[in-house]
Amino acid sequence: MSAEVWISALQTLMQPSVLFFLLAGVLIGTVIGALPGLSATMGVAIMTPITFWFSPTNGFAMLMGLWNAAIFAGGISAILVNTPGTPASITQTFDGYALYRQGKGGLALGINVIFSAIGGLFSTFCLILFANPIARFTVTFGPAEYFMLALFGLSMMVAVSGEDILKGLIVGAAGILLSCVGLDPILSVKRFTLGQSSLLAGISFIPVMIGMFGIGEVLYQMYSRRRKQEAEEMEARKVNLKLGKVLPSAKEMRQLMPRCLVAAAVSTIIGAIPAAGGDIASIICWGNSKKTSKHPEEYGNGSLEGLAVSSTANNGVIGGAMTTMMTLGIPGDAVTAILIGSLTMYGMQPGIKMFTENAVFTAQIMILMVLANLIFLVLGLATAKMSAKVLNVSQPTVWTAVCILCIVGSFALNNNFFDVIIMLLAGFLGFLLKLYAFPNGPFILGLLLGGMMESNLRRALVMSHGSYAIFVTRPISGVLLAVIVLTLFWPLIKKLFTRKAPATADK
Amino acid sequence: MHKGDTIPGIITVLFGLLFVVATAVNPQLTAVSKTSDGVPGAGFFPYLLGFSTMVLGALLVLRGLRQKGQVQYINLDEETKQNLKTLALSVLGLVVFLVFWKLTSQFMICMLVLCLYLNWLFQRSWKFNIIYSAVFTAFIYLTFKVGFSIQFIA
């Protein structure tokens, strides 16, 4: 992207309205992230329909602010009440809470803010550097490559869906099956529309996301509520231990920096892998940092290093996830899946066109990410000691608000009552999936990528006159196919090797 | 049986079957396109995914039967029963809200009642309930109806 594009993007972003929406997004994200039970995905899903009433720049300013701040703020409750605000903050409970108990809560909160911003900024700069070349590389992609790419995204999502690959495959297949509802992408034949004109364009993706991550999550929290534990947690939140200083010393910063830069690089790469989110990145980075540390015994007992690495890693994935989303159209995580939906609503399609026809908007998104990190850095440090107040909100208060915002948000998308019904059904489905330990990620990805898979598969077969060899003979497609097979059969291969290993040892 | 993977497996098989049958009964949804040789038709993907879902569901049923009740997803203790009651009443409240909204088109009033009902269900105090519901309804009214001019006509 040329200098002109960046200057033009900067000029638009300097408007007070953009900065206002960015600030509003950061504030909302901080509250959502800090509250246990409210995730960044839920926040972005609920706020997305509202942003459609703004200009694309203002809308994305709010969403970028919300997402970046929510991930950082997940560390606040991890540090102060030992409960991760978002799944990505899981490793921050290991050291953050111990630091708080030692009277260093302020320092833990300060490190969370500073290193989250460093992780976020590092990965955003990687996005700025690498997104354009990757997007240009995709110019050579044809239908066979795009089909394989979609299949690769889905196979990765299935592979990381815990140990239960069968359940991951089932929900992935169900998602793709539901993506068949509507007009057939090649012949425009009506499929499974039940006579409803609202279903001609397919099942609306954003209401499904709102339902699954909003209502579905609330229903599951209602089901798994433990009143005694809840009362104990609320009591614990009322006991405010001394927080102490917030800013780390220059010496501490120097000691923590090299390790955190490595974590930022690793988490950016992890973020770029479809489906591998902040939780996976922070667990890997925290574990690796412990292995290579001079003081591994401190990890889990209030290690500044451990907390800094975790904080860096969970925000570090954002730039990586955005790179995959903007260049290939494959969501890196659930939030980027919603963002693809948003871009589509604005009439944009992720891929090379984002860097040619919509280059200014793409540059704006990247700059907004940098600004979001800088704003939450300043705001987070200034309000670190006040952030404990947010945690006093009880769960039922949040549940009522989420239920109503889900209804309002899903209706506001297209002024369509049918979207609200879809959202409620998706919410109930989300609850059942969670209840029976089915991962919901592959379902979301299947629904989102199903259309892309089907249309490209059929286009590729039209090109090859029905020969499936096209998927193997084209180099990129062939490589992707090999990776997909390896990804899906890796657990089996691993089992085979672990069985052979003891047998060889016995000999 | 109901606690393990068997019932989810049966539901998965039925879900796949539903799509296979719906594809089979529609003459336009053929597996092979009528216009070009060897190229898939509009029914190809639903058939492929429908059958795949059925096979995967059958595998889940088998796994559920092998588990012999050792895996439990639902543990119906006293607190969970109470939670399920609250959950069912919440879902009922949401459904009734949708019906009344559709019938009366009075979104704001229906929403206020839903807000009061949910807070009552979650055993919040009357004072909190009234203040919260009034403030939240006012927020939705001002933001969406006045600010974004959404008419909320179902």
XYZ file of C-alpha atoms in Angstrom:
661
model
C 0.000 0.000 0.000
C 1.384 3.392 -1.000
C 2.150 6.354 1.280
C -0.856 8.148 -0.219
C -3.142 5.418 1.064
C -1.748 5.699 4.584
C -1.982 9.505 4.598
C -5.548 9.378 3.332
C -6.417 6.803 6.001
C -4.826 8.923 8.727
C -6.718 12.022 7.607
C -10.055 10.211 7.956
C -9.128 8.834 11.350
C -8.301 12.244 12.760
C -11.991 13.149 12.734
C -13.358 13.586 16.282
C -16.237 11.159 15.591
C -13.821 8.293 14.804
C -11.803 8.923 17.951
C -15.023 9.149 19.969
C -16.222 5.743 18.731
C -12.778 4.248 19.290
C -12.753 5.549 22.875
C -16.318 4.304 23.420
C -15.274 0.889 22.099
C -12.280 0.776 24.459
C -14.479 1.702 27.454
C -17.168 -0.857 26.597
C -14.506 -3.480 25.895
C -12.810 -2.836 29.233
C -16.080 -3.404 31.120
C -17.025 -6.469 29.054
C -13.563 -7.996 29.341
C -13.298 -7.386 33.074
C -16.623 -9.052 33.855
C -16.284 -12.830 34.154
C -18.836 -14.524 31.906
C -18.765 -11.813 29.263
C -16.242 -12.586 26.526
C -14.770 -10.402 23.794
C -16.669 -12.540 21.247
C -19.985 -11.913 23.012
C -19.233 -8.179 23.173
C -18.303 -7.922 19.500
C -21.319 -10.071 18.495
C -23.759 -7.877 20.428
C -22.215 -4.567 19.326
C -21.812 -5.447 15.633
C -25.452 -4.802 14.618
C -25.292 -1.430 16.371
C -22.208 -0.423 14.394
C -24.081 -0.930 11.097
C -25.874 2.320 11.873
C -22.553 4.179 11.743
C -20.175 4.726 8.830
C -17.831 1.744 8.212
C -14.882 3.668 9.713
C -16.790 4.640 12.874
C -18.228 1.129 13.170
C -14.854 -0.540 12.881
C -13.324 2.028 15.264
C -15.779 0.878 17.918
C -15.260 -2.835 17.214
C -11.454 -2.585 17.161
C -11.455 -0.616 20.406
C -13.829 -3.105 22.004
C -11.950 -6.219 20.902
C -8.438 -5.063 21.846
C -9.585 -3.647 25.198
C -11.741 -6.664 26.100
C -8.805 -9.049 25.687
C -6.554 -6.894 27.891
C -9.325 -6.329 30.479
C -9.860 -10.080 30.840
C -6.677 -9.933 32.913
C -8.239 -7.564 35.470
C -10.613 -10.172 36.935
C -7.911 -12.842 36.513
C -5.637 -10.774 38.757
C -8.181 -9.491 41.276
C -10.600 -12.428 41.698
C -8.692 -15.367 40.183
C -11.352 -15.762 37.452
C -10.393 -15.079 33.834
C -12.601 -12.386 32.303
C -12.123 -13.956 28.867
C -10.812 -17.447 27.966
C -7.577 -15.835 26.727
C -6.765 -14.670 30.284
C -6.589 -18.140 31.770
C -2.805 -18.080 32.374
C -2.992 -14.631 33.954
C -4.747 -16.218 36.933
C -1.628 -18.366 37.561
C 0.617 -15.457 38.536
C -1.644 -12.401 38.627
C -3.779 -13.516 41.566
C -0.710 -14.647 43.528
C 0.815 -11.186 43.009
C -2.420 -9.582 44.217
C -2.368 -11.743 47.368
C 1.219 -10.599 47.951
C 0.059 -6.956 47.948
C 1.368 -6.308 44.425
C -2.044 -6.113 42.719
C -1.332 -2.641 41.340
C 1.918 -3.802 39.736
C 0.153 -6.864 38.298
C -2.546 -4.641 36.781
C 0.141 -2.291 35.406
C 2.086 -5.158 33.833
C -1.146 -6.535 32.349
C -1.882 -3.187 30.659
C 1.659 -2.458 29.452
C 2.460 -5.902 28.077
C -0.980 -6.404 26.557
C -0.360 -3.183 24.632
C 3.147 -4.325 23.634
C 1.752 -7.668 22.388
C -1.056 -5.916 20.523
C 1.254 -3.336 18.930
C 3.826 -5.947 17.899
C 1.228 -8.131 16.194
C -0.389 -5.106 14.532
C 2.970 -4.102 13.053
C 3.339 -7.683 11.765
C -0.111 -7.305 10.198
C 0.964 -4.050 8.535
C 4.201 -5.626 7.262
C 2.996 -9.028 6.071
C -0.665 -8.695 5.123
C -0.042 -6.964 1.803
C 2.520 -9.507 0.465
C 0.324 -12.436 1.562
C -2.708 -10.880 -0.104
C -0.723 -10.382 -3.323
C 0.327 -14.027 -3.215
C -3.351 -15.053 -3.214
C -3.795 -13.501 -6.682
C -2.554 -16.826 -8.066
C -5.303 -18.720 -6.202
C -8.120 -20.308 -8.194
C -11.280 -22.151 -7.070
C -9.295 -25.318 -6.186
C -7.023 -23.356 -3.816
C -9.904 -21.451 -2.227
C -11.805 -24.697 -1.646
C -8.751 -26.245 -0.007
C -8.167 -23.084 2.030
C -11.717 -23.223 3.416
C -11.297 -26.922 4.148
C -7.966 -26.195 5.824
C -9.596 -23.560 8.073
C -12.284 -26.017 9.055
C -9.854 -28.889 9.653
C -7.751 -26.667 11.926
C -10.854 -25.707 13.867
C -11.755 -29.383 14.242
C -8.181 -30.265 15.222
C -8.113 -27.756 18.064
C -11.598 -28.673 19.292
C -10.154 -30.503 22.258
C -9.647 -34.250 22.246
C -13.026 -34.901 20.668
C -12.390 -34.710 16.948
C -15.577 -36.690 16.187
C -17.750 -34.037 17.801
C -15.762 -31.306 16.039
C -16.394 -33.020 12.702
C -20.116 -33.402 13.453
C -20.684 -29.747 14.264
C -18.479 -28.665 11.347
C -20.538 -30.823 8.957
C -23.780 -29.518 10.498
C -22.582 -25.930 9.980
C -21.757 -26.579 6.313
C -25.091 -28.350 5.873
C -26.954 -25.328 7.215
C -24.941 -23.086 4.877
C -26.708 -24.932 2.014
C -29.986 -23.236 2.989
C -30.898 -20.531 0.469
C -30.118 -20.131 -3.206
C -27.606 -22.558 -4.677
C -24.420 -20.531 -5.430
C -23.983 -21.812 -9.018
C -27.450 -22.598 -10.419
C -29.549 -20.350 -8.117
C -31.919 -23.210 -7.256
C -33.908 -22.748 -4.022
C -32.770 -25.137 -1.288
C -34.481 -25.856 2.056
C -36.080 -22.393 2.251
C -39.413 -23.729 3.628
C -41.192 -21.154 1.490
C -39.636 -18.313 3.535
C -38.316 -15.421 1.454
C -36.094 -14.473 4.438
C -34.171 -17.698 3.890
C -33.424 -17.100 0.186
C -30.130 -15.383 1.043
C -29.300 -18.182 3.483
C -29.225 -18.270 7.270
C -28.007 -14.857 8.460
C -24.607 -15.379 10.005
C -24.510 -12.518 12.505
C -27.806 -13.404 14.284
C -26.431 -16.943 14.661
C -23.257 -15.563 16.239
C -25.239 -13.265 18.538
C -27.439 -16.176 19.610
C -24.619 -18.660 20.158
C -22.279 -16.351 22.038
C -24.951 -14.208 23.729
C -28.139 -16.085 24.629
C -26.427 -19.505 24.431
C -23.751 -18.433 26.913
C -26.313 -16.866 29.261
C -28.460 -20.031 29.213
C -25.426 -22.152 30.000
C -24.408 -19.853 32.868
C -27.969 -20.135 34.246
C -27.774 -23.910 34.012
C -24.367 -24.236 35.650
C -24.965 -21.601 38.340
C -23.559 -22.414 41.762
C -25.058 -19.981 44.252
C -22.761 -20.778 47.163
C -19.617 -20.330 45.094
C -21.072 -17.157 43.556
C -21.757 -15.691 47.016
C -18.214 -16.513 48.125
C -16.776 -14.855 45.019
C -18.910 -11.748 45.562
C -17.639 -11.560 49.168
C -14.065 -11.974 47.957
C -14.568 -9.115 45.527
C -15.657 -6.830 48.368
C -12.376 -7.448 50.218
C -9.974 -5.002 48.638
C -6.378 -5.827 49.404
C -3.748 -3.118 49.117
C -2.834 -2.684 45.445
C 0.464 -0.824 45.789
C 2.367 0.809 42.898
C 1.125 0.331 39.337
C 4.150 1.069 37.143
C 7.036 -1.406 36.954
C 10.550 0.028 37.371
C 12.865 0.554 34.378
C 14.984 -2.419 35.557
C 11.931 -4.693 35.681
C 10.904 -3.557 32.214
C 14.382 -4.311 30.828
C 14.296 -7.781 32.360
C 10.834 -8.586 31.046
C 11.165 -7.147 27.544
C 13.209 -9.823 25.657
C 11.028 -12.699 26.861
C 7.874 -10.773 26.004
C 9.059 -9.898 22.500
C 9.553 -13.615 21.846
C 6.038 -14.263 23.227
C 4.650 -11.520 20.972
C 6.238 -13.103 17.882
C 5.072 -16.623 18.801
C 1.537 -15.508 19.626
C 1.279 -13.560 16.350
C 2.101 -16.757 14.443
C -0.357 -18.775 16.585
C -3.020 -16.137 15.994
C -2.549 -16.477 12.230
C -3.385 -20.192 12.411
C -7.149 -20.566 11.959
C -8.911 -21.405 15.211
C -5.887 -21.067 17.487
C -6.856 -18.183 19.755
C -5.507 -16.269 22.743
C -6.079 -19.114 25.206
C -3.861 -21.501 23.228
C -1.230 -18.798 22.619
C -1.005 -17.777 26.270
C -0.774 -21.393 27.490
C 2.000 -22.197 24.970
C 3.951 -18.988 25.662
C 3.601 -19.279 29.450
C 4.733 -22.931 29.344
C 7.706 -22.220 27.075
C 8.731 -19.207 29.121
C 8.661 -21.321 32.293
C 10.860 -23.967 30.661
C 13.514 -21.442 29.627
C 13.330 -19.201 32.702
C 16.107 -18.829 35.273
C 13.407 -18.947 37.963
C 10.840 -21.547 36.848
C 9.843 -22.165 40.475
C 8.303 -18.668 40.619
C 5.874 -19.472 37.780
C 2.420 -19.990 39.210
C 3.439 -18.350 42.498
C 3.447 -14.712 41.458
C 6.066 -14.451 38.729
C 6.241 -11.054 37.021
C 7.744 -12.792 34.005
C 4.890 -15.295 33.793
C 2.256 -12.573 34.011
C 4.012 -10.353 31.462
C 4.368 -13.222 28.973
C 0.687 -14.218 29.384
C -0.445 -10.613 28.962
C 1.689 -10.200 25.835
C 0.491 -13.469 24.308
C -3.263 -12.978 24.586
C -3.217 -9.603 22.844
C -0.469 -10.770 20.469
C -2.820 -13.115 18.641
C -5.070 -10.289 17.429
C -2.753 -9.087 14.648
C -2.129 -12.659 13.508
C -5.839 -13.474 13.395
C -6.503 -10.268 11.441
C -3.773 -11.164 8.922
C -5.437 -14.496 8.064
C -8.868 -12.916 8.004
C -8.030 -9.938 5.803
C -5.765 -11.716 3.334
C -7.354 -15.162 2.967
C -10.897 -14.633 4.238
C -10.378 -17.418 6.789
C -11.256 -16.363 10.337
C -8.448 -16.792 12.844
C -10.981 -16.946 15.695
C -14.664 -16.283 16.490
C -14.230 -12.494 16.575
C -12.668 -12.381 13.108
C -15.543 -14.590 11.897
C -17.956 -11.840 13.000
C -15.717 -9.201 11.409
C -15.948 -11.063 8.073
C -19.738 -10.837 8.472
C -19.398 -7.089 9.137
C -17.211 -6.540 6.079
C -19.713 -8.456 3.947
C -22.533 -6.252 5.273
C -20.488 -3.204 4.228
C -20.149 -4.744 0.752
C -16.483 -5.752 1.132
C -14.907 -9.160 0.723
C -11.703 -10.173 2.553
C -8.827 -10.993 0.214
C -6.799 -9.136 -2.369
C -9.588 -6.598 -3.007
C -9.139 -5.327 0.565
C -5.642 -4.226 -0.495
C -6.578 -2.793 -3.893
C -10.155 -1.462 -4.100
C -10.560 -0.922 -0.327
C -6.906 -0.182 0.511
C -7.717 3.041 2.402
C -10.256 1.262 4.611
C -7.791 -1.584 5.251
C -5.131 0.936 6.269
C -7.700 2.576 8.547
C -8.385 -0.741 10.296
C -4.661 -1.251 10.877
C -4.154 2.270 12.259
C -7.272 1.856 14.406
C -5.701 -1.230 15.955
C -2.561 0.734 16.824
C -4.649 3.563 18.286
C -6.832 1.123 20.258
C -3.713 -0.299 21.922
C -2.390 3.158 22.753
C -5.746 4.303 24.170
C -6.226 1.277 26.413
C -2.598 1.620 27.542
C -3.197 5.175 28.793
C -6.721 4.468 30.069
C -5.742 1.172 31.686
C -2.830 2.682 33.596
C -4.874 5.702 34.682
C -7.810 3.623 35.915
C -5.971 0.495 37.136
C -6.926 1.034 40.780
C -10.555 1.826 39.935
C -11.040 -1.249 37.731
C -11.891 -3.432 40.742
C -15.239 -1.587 40.975
C -16.446 -3.135 37.692
C -16.248 -6.585 39.225
C -19.040 -5.868 41.720
C -21.740 -6.350 39.043
C -23.645 -9.604 39.663
C -24.260 -12.199 36.955
C -28.106 -11.942 36.808
C -27.763 -8.202 36.141
C -25.613 -9.032 33.133
C -27.909 -11.865 31.950
C -30.975 -9.614 31.634
C -28.992 -6.974 29.762
C -27.434 -9.545 27.398
C -30.810 -11.185 26.594
C -32.398 -7.858 25.682
C -29.376 -6.548 23.768
C -29.282 -9.794 21.760
C -32.935 -9.319 20.751
C -32.502 -5.640 19.919
C -29.196 -6.223 18.102
C -30.412 -9.087 15.941
C -33.542 -7.130 14.939
C -31.596 -3.925 14.262
C -29.439 -5.696 11.642
C -32.114 -5.716 8.921
C -35.304 -4.668 10.778
C -36.270 -8.311 10.388
C -38.245 -10.282 12.988
C -37.089 -13.540 11.397
C -33.476 -12.721 12.394
C -34.596 -12.593 16.043
C -36.104 -16.084 15.719
C -32.867 -17.344 14.099
C -30.885 -15.743 16.930
C -33.017 -17.416 19.627
C -32.805 -20.816 17.914
C -29.028 -20.410 17.588
C -28.878 -19.465 21.269
C -30.676 -22.627 22.255
C -28.459 -24.667 19.933
C -25.368 -23.010 21.438
C -26.568 -23.996 24.909
C -27.149 -27.629 23.875
C -23.752 -27.824 22.158
C -22.052 -26.583 25.311
C -24.111 -28.906 27.515
C -23.101 -31.989 25.520
C -19.459 -30.850 25.162
C -19.615 -30.127 21.424
C -17.195 -27.352 20.341
C -19.132 -24.489 18.714
C -16.146 -23.132 16.724
C -16.374 -25.659 13.855
C -20.119 -24.971 13.532
C -19.518 -21.238 13.143
C -16.719 -21.818 10.665
C -18.779 -24.384 8.732
C -21.666 -21.957 8.427
C -19.355 -19.121 7.373
C -17.126 -21.071 4.992
C -19.730 -23.544 3.659
C -20.765 -21.263 0.808
C -17.136 -20.547 -0.115
C -16.334 -24.273 -0.039
C -19.287 -25.342 -2.150
C -19.035 -22.651 -4.809
C -15.272 -23.137 -5.228
C -15.508 -26.935 -5.246
C -18.116 -26.826 -7.985
C -16.299 -24.128 -9.971
C -13.098 -26.176 -9.792
C -14.973 -29.245 -11.043
C -16.508 -27.239 -13.882
C -12.969 -26.163 -14.854
C -11.664 -29.744 -14.740
C -14.763 -31.248 -16.433
C -15.586 -33.218 -13.312
C -12.047 -34.492 -12.575
C -11.066 -34.417 -8.891
C -7.388 -34.559 -9.882
C -7.417 -30.736 -10.047
C -7.140 -30.642 -6.237
C -3.926 -32.701 -6.281
C -2.201 -31.553 -9.451
C -2.229 -27.853 -8.607
C 0.778 -27.320 -6.260
C -0.737 -25.025 -3.602
C -3.949 -27.028 -3.511
C -1.955 -30.276 -3.220
C 0.147 -28.941 -0.338
C -2.961 -27.728 1.484
C -4.589 -31.143 0.999
C -1.553 -32.848 2.524
C -1.653 -30.451 5.509
C -5.401 -31.101 5.973
C -4.897 -34.874 5.980
C -2.018 -34.512 8.429
C -4.045 -32.198 10.681
C -7.054 -34.500 10.866
C -5.104 -37.734 11.220
C -2.413 -36.355 13.534
C -4.017 -37.786 16.710
C -4.060 -41.254 15.054
C -0.449 -40.927 13.866
C 0.583 -39.744 17.333
C -1.153 -42.726 18.935
C 0.616 -45.079 16.544
C 4.021 -43.613 17.424
C 3.377 -43.652 21.181
C 2.332 -47.313 20.942
C 5.456 -48.182 18.982
C 7.783 -46.278 21.317
C 7.227 -48.463 24.434
C 7.425 -51.570 22.249
C 10.870 -50.485 20.965
C 11.915 -49.584 24.511
C 10.918 -53.087 25.711
C 13.088 -54.678 23.047
C -28.279 -43.719 27.901
C -29.599 -40.150 28.036
C -26.550 -38.931 29.919
C -23.888 -39.920 27.386
C -23.370 -39.441 23.649
C -26.157 -41.749 22.420
C -29.015 -39.244 22.179
C -26.845 -36.474 20.632
C -25.697 -39.145 18.144
C -29.283 -40.111 17.259
C -30.219 -36.442 16.825
C -27.189 -35.993 14.519
C -28.255 -38.980 12.384
C -31.801 -37.590 12.134
C -30.466 -34.139 11.251
C -28.391 -35.575 8.384
C -31.327 -37.753 7.278
C -33.624 -34.725 7.210
C -31.373 -33.000 4.682
C -30.889 -36.153 2.598
C -34.658 -36.736 2.396
C -35.386 -33.051 1.680
C -32.819 -33.190 -1.137
C -34.168 -36.468 -2.518
C -37.781 -35.283 -2.729
C -36.882 -32.078 -4.584
C -36.405 -32.871 -8.311
C -34.286 -29.735 -8.808
C -31.704 -30.860 -6.264
C -29.788 -33.445 -8.268
C -26.367 -34.775 -7.374
C -25.121 -34.281 -10.945
C -25.827 -31.132 -12.930
C -28.274 -31.480 -15.820
C -26.318 -29.027 -17.928
C -22.745 -30.337 -17.967
C -21.269 -33.834 -17.673
C -19.703 -34.891 -14.416
C -20.196 -31.505 -12.785
C -22.047 -31.519 -9.442
C -25.606 -30.259 -9.295
C -27.441 -28.288 -6.598
C -28.050 -31.444 -4.563
C -24.435 -32.637 -4.524
C -23.287 -30.786 -1.435
C -26.417 -31.457 0.671
C -26.197 -35.182 -0.226
C -22.473 -35.314 0.570
C -22.795 -33.463 3.872
C -26.092 -35.124 4.805
C -24.633 -38.625 4.414
C -21.400 -37.582 6.161
C -23.388 -36.211 9.097
C -25.383 -39.443 9.304
C -22.218 -41.559 9.351
C -20.579 -39.359 11.972
C -23.784 -39.423 14.040
C -23.863 -43.231 13.833
C -20.263 -43.317 15.111
C -21.309 -41.113 18.022
C -24.229 -43.444 18.801
C -21.825 -46.389 18.853
C -19.478 -44.520 21.132
C -22.390 -43.602 23.400
C -23.440 -47.250 23.648
C -19.870 -48.285 24.444
C -19.679 -45.693 27.222
C -22.382 -47.662 29.114
C -23.449 -44.653 31.142
C -19.941 -43.858 32.363
C -19.895 -40.443 30.677
C -22.440 -38.001 32.065
C -23.122 -34.546 30.713
C -26.160 -33.808 32.864
C -25.894 -34.209 36.599
C -29.347 -33.566 38.017
C -28.590 -32.513 41.602
C -30.973 -30.252 43.530
C -29.303 -27.008 42.475
C -29.192 -28.041 38.797
C -32.913 -28.880 38.927
C -33.579 -25.399 40.292
C -31.328 -23.919 37.603
C -33.162 -25.866 34.889
C -36.471 -24.487 36.170
C -35.117 -20.927 35.967
C -33.709 -21.654 32.511
C -36.993 -23.095 31.221
C -38.936 -20.119 32.610
C -36.458 -17.708 31.007
C -36.822 -19.396 27.603
C -40.606 -19.371 28.049
C -40.450 -15.659 28.894
C -38.442 -14.960 25.737
C -40.873 -16.947 23.559
C -43.946 -15.250 25.096
C -42.229 -11.893 24.580
C -41.739 -12.666 20.869
C -45.383 -13.738 20.483
C -46.713 -10.583 22.160
C -44.317 -8.372 20.214
C -45.511 -9.967 16.949
C -49.194 -9.655 17.922
C -49.201 -6.162 19.411
C -46.144 -4.466 17.793
C -45.666 -2.733 21.158
C -41.977 -3.519 21.470
C -41.092 -1.102 24.253
C -43.904 -2.204 26.561
C -43.186 -5.887 25.884
C -39.489 -5.287 26.545
C -40.185 -3.507 29.823
C -42.360 -6.428 30.944
C -39.676 -8.930 29.858
C -37.038 -7.004 31.805
C -39.237 -6.964 34.939
C -40.022 -10.664 34.505
C -36.379 -11.739 34.100
C -35.277 -9.700 37.115
C -38.121 -11.211 39.151
C -37.055 -14.684 37.994
C -33.475 -13.979 39.069
C -34.820 -12.955 42.501
C -33.712 -9.350 42.407
C -35.273 -6.893 44.889
C -38.360 -4.940 43.721
C -36.542 -1.634 44.099
C -33.630 -2.806 41.968
C -35.982 -4.439 39.472
C -38.069 -1.317 38.865
C -35.093 1.063 38.619
C -33.058 -1.303 36.400
C -35.963 -2.056 34.057
C -36.958 1.590 33.722
C -33.392 2.794 33.086
C -32.612 -0.026 30.650
C -35.841 0.440 28.680
C -35.195 4.184 28.504
C -31.664 3.475 27.238
C -32.950 1.155 24.492
C -35.705 3.627 23.559
C -33.355 6.597 23.330
C -30.525 4.750 21.563
C -32.415 2.615 19.093
C -35.821 4.168 18.589
C -34.875 7.835 18.854
C -31.184 7.626 17.891
C -31.244 5.031 15.098
C -34.962 5.437 14.182
C -35.635 1.691 14.404
C -39.397 1.130 14.479
C -39.361 -2.388 15.984
C -42.357 -3.505 13.941
C -42.398 -7.309 13.919
